[in-house]
Amino acid sequence: MNKLLIAAMVAALGLPALPVLAQAQKGAAAQQSPQMKRAQDIVNGRCSLCHGAEGESASPIFPRLAGQHPEYTAKQ
């Protein structure tokens, strides 16, 4: 029970930081290069259909892309 209470307290301490983190991510997205924007559009439009939104394919037919080396995905 004590471990659960400590975990809840630690999680609650991080809650005030969430708006700051969200704003930082929003700012980073606004500064995205055109090449990264194009890559994101391709992934969202094509790759995620078979490989999943996070690159974790649910089917053995389609290889897992998450965690692959950049050279592997560049060849595709």
mmCIF file of C-alpha atoms in Angstrom:
data_model
loop_
_atom_site.group_PDB
_atom_site.id
_atom_site.type_symbol
_atom_site.label_atom_id
_atom_site.label_comp_id
_atom_site.label_asym_id
_atom_site.label_seq_id
_atom_site.Cartn_x
_atom_site.Cartn_y
_atom_site.Cartn_z
ATOM 1 C CA MET A 1 0.000 0.000 0.000
ATOM 2 C CA ASN A 2 2.840 2.398 0.788
ATOM 3 C CA LYS A 3 4.352 1.881 -2.672
ATOM 4 C CA LEU A 4 1.028 2.758 -4.273
ATOM 5 C CA LEU A 5 0.731 5.914 -2.184
ATOM 6 C CA ILE A 6 4.274 6.983 -3.038
ATOM 7 C CA ALA A 7 3.679 6.331 -6.751
ATOM 8 C CA ALA A 8 0.498 8.418 -6.650
ATOM 9 C CA MET A 9 2.294 11.271 -4.892
ATOM 10 C CA VAL A 10 5.156 11.261 -7.393
ATOM 11 C CA ALA A 11 2.686 11.261 -10.292
ATOM 12 C CA ALA A 12 0.758 14.145 -8.738
ATOM 13 C CA LEU A 13 3.949 16.191 -8.412
ATOM 14 C CA GLY A 14 4.433 16.001 -12.175
ATOM 15 C CA LEU A 15 0.941 17.247 -13.037
ATOM 16 C CA PRO A 16 1.738 20.987 -12.845
ATOM 17 C CA ALA A 17 4.440 20.504 -15.497
ATOM 18 C CA LEU A 18 2.049 19.096 -18.112
ATOM 19 C CA PRO A 19 0.904 22.441 -19.590
ATOM 20 C CA VAL A 20 4.531 23.553 -19.918
ATOM 21 C CA LEU A 21 5.493 20.325 -21.665
ATOM 22 C CA ALA A 22 2.520 20.558 -24.006
ATOM 23 C CA GLN A 23 3.457 24.132 -24.924
ATOM 24 C CA ALA A 24 7.068 23.077 -25.574
ATOM 25 C CA GLN A 25 5.904 20.314 -27.902
ATOM 26 C CA LYS A 26 3.616 22.737 -29.699
ATOM 27 C CA GLY A 27 6.512 25.150 -30.208
ATOM 28 C CA ALA A 28 8.764 22.368 -31.478
ATOM 29 C CA ALA A 29 6.130 21.313 -34.009
ATOM 30 C CA ALA A 30 5.876 24.885 -35.270
ATOM 31 C CA GLN A 31 9.652 24.908 -35.904
ATOM 32 C CA GLN A 32 9.589 21.638 -37.841
ATOM 33 C CA SER A 33 11.586 21.615 -41.066
ATOM 34 C CA PRO A 34 9.734 21.152 -44.366
ATOM 35 C CA GLN A 35 11.425 17.761 -44.800
ATOM 36 C CA MET A 36 10.214 16.564 -41.399
ATOM 37 C CA LYS A 37 6.716 17.843 -42.183
ATOM 38 C CA ARG A 38 6.730 15.912 -45.469
ATOM 39 C CA ALA A 39 8.002 12.763 -43.741
ATOM 40 C CA GLN A 40 5.296 13.050 -41.079
ATOM 41 C CA ASP A 41 2.630 13.444 -43.771
ATOM 42 C CA ILE A 42 3.886 10.322 -45.557
ATOM 43 C CA VAL A 43 3.942 8.288 -42.348
ATOM 44 C CA ASN A 44 0.472 9.420 -41.322
ATOM 45 C CA GLY A 45 -0.971 8.853 -44.781
ATOM 46 C CA ARG A 46 0.636 5.603 -45.862
ATOM 47 C CA CYS A 47 2.918 3.806 -43.427
ATOM 48 C CA SER A 48 0.550 3.825 -40.471
ATOM 49 C CA LEU A 49 -2.141 1.999 -42.431
ATOM 50 C CA CYS A 50 -0.205 -1.268 -42.235
ATOM 51 C CA HIS A 51 2.522 -0.643 -39.658
ATOM 52 C CA GLY A 52 0.386 1.162 -37.063
ATOM 53 C CA ALA A 53 0.471 4.756 -35.862
ATOM 54 C CA GLU A 54 3.481 4.101 -33.639
ATOM 55 C CA GLY A 55 5.254 1.668 -35.977
ATOM 56 C CA GLU A 56 4.167 -1.323 -33.893
ATOM 57 C CA SER A 57 2.559 -3.622 -36.438
ATOM 58 C CA ALA A 58 -0.195 -5.873 -35.102
ATOM 59 C CA SER A 59 0.296 -8.342 -37.943
ATOM 60 C CA PRO A 60 3.352 -10.499 -38.637
ATOM 61 C CA ILE A 61 2.866 -9.742 -42.333
ATOM 62 C CA PHE A 62 4.054 -6.152 -41.860
ATOM 63 C CA PRO A 63 7.423 -5.623 -40.163
ATOM 64 C CA ARG A 64 7.777 -3.581 -37.016
ATOM 65 C CA LEU A 65 9.184 -0.131 -37.832
ATOM 66 C CA ALA A 66 9.482 1.267 -34.316
ATOM 67 C CA GLY A 67 13.050 1.072 -33.081
ATOM 68 C CA GLN A 68 14.522 0.209 -36.471
ATOM 69 C CA HIS A 69 17.746 1.823 -37.632
ATOM 70 C CA PRO A 70 17.238 4.889 -39.881
ATOM 71 C CA GLU A 71 19.045 3.096 -42.709
ATOM 72 C CA TYR A 72 16.421 0.326 -42.651
ATOM 73 C CA THR A 73 13.498 2.692 -43.098
ATOM 74 C CA ALA A 74 15.387 4.840 -45.627
ATOM 75 C CA LYS A 75 15.747 1.795 -47.897
ATOM 76 C CA GLN A 76 11.997 1.316 -47.899
#
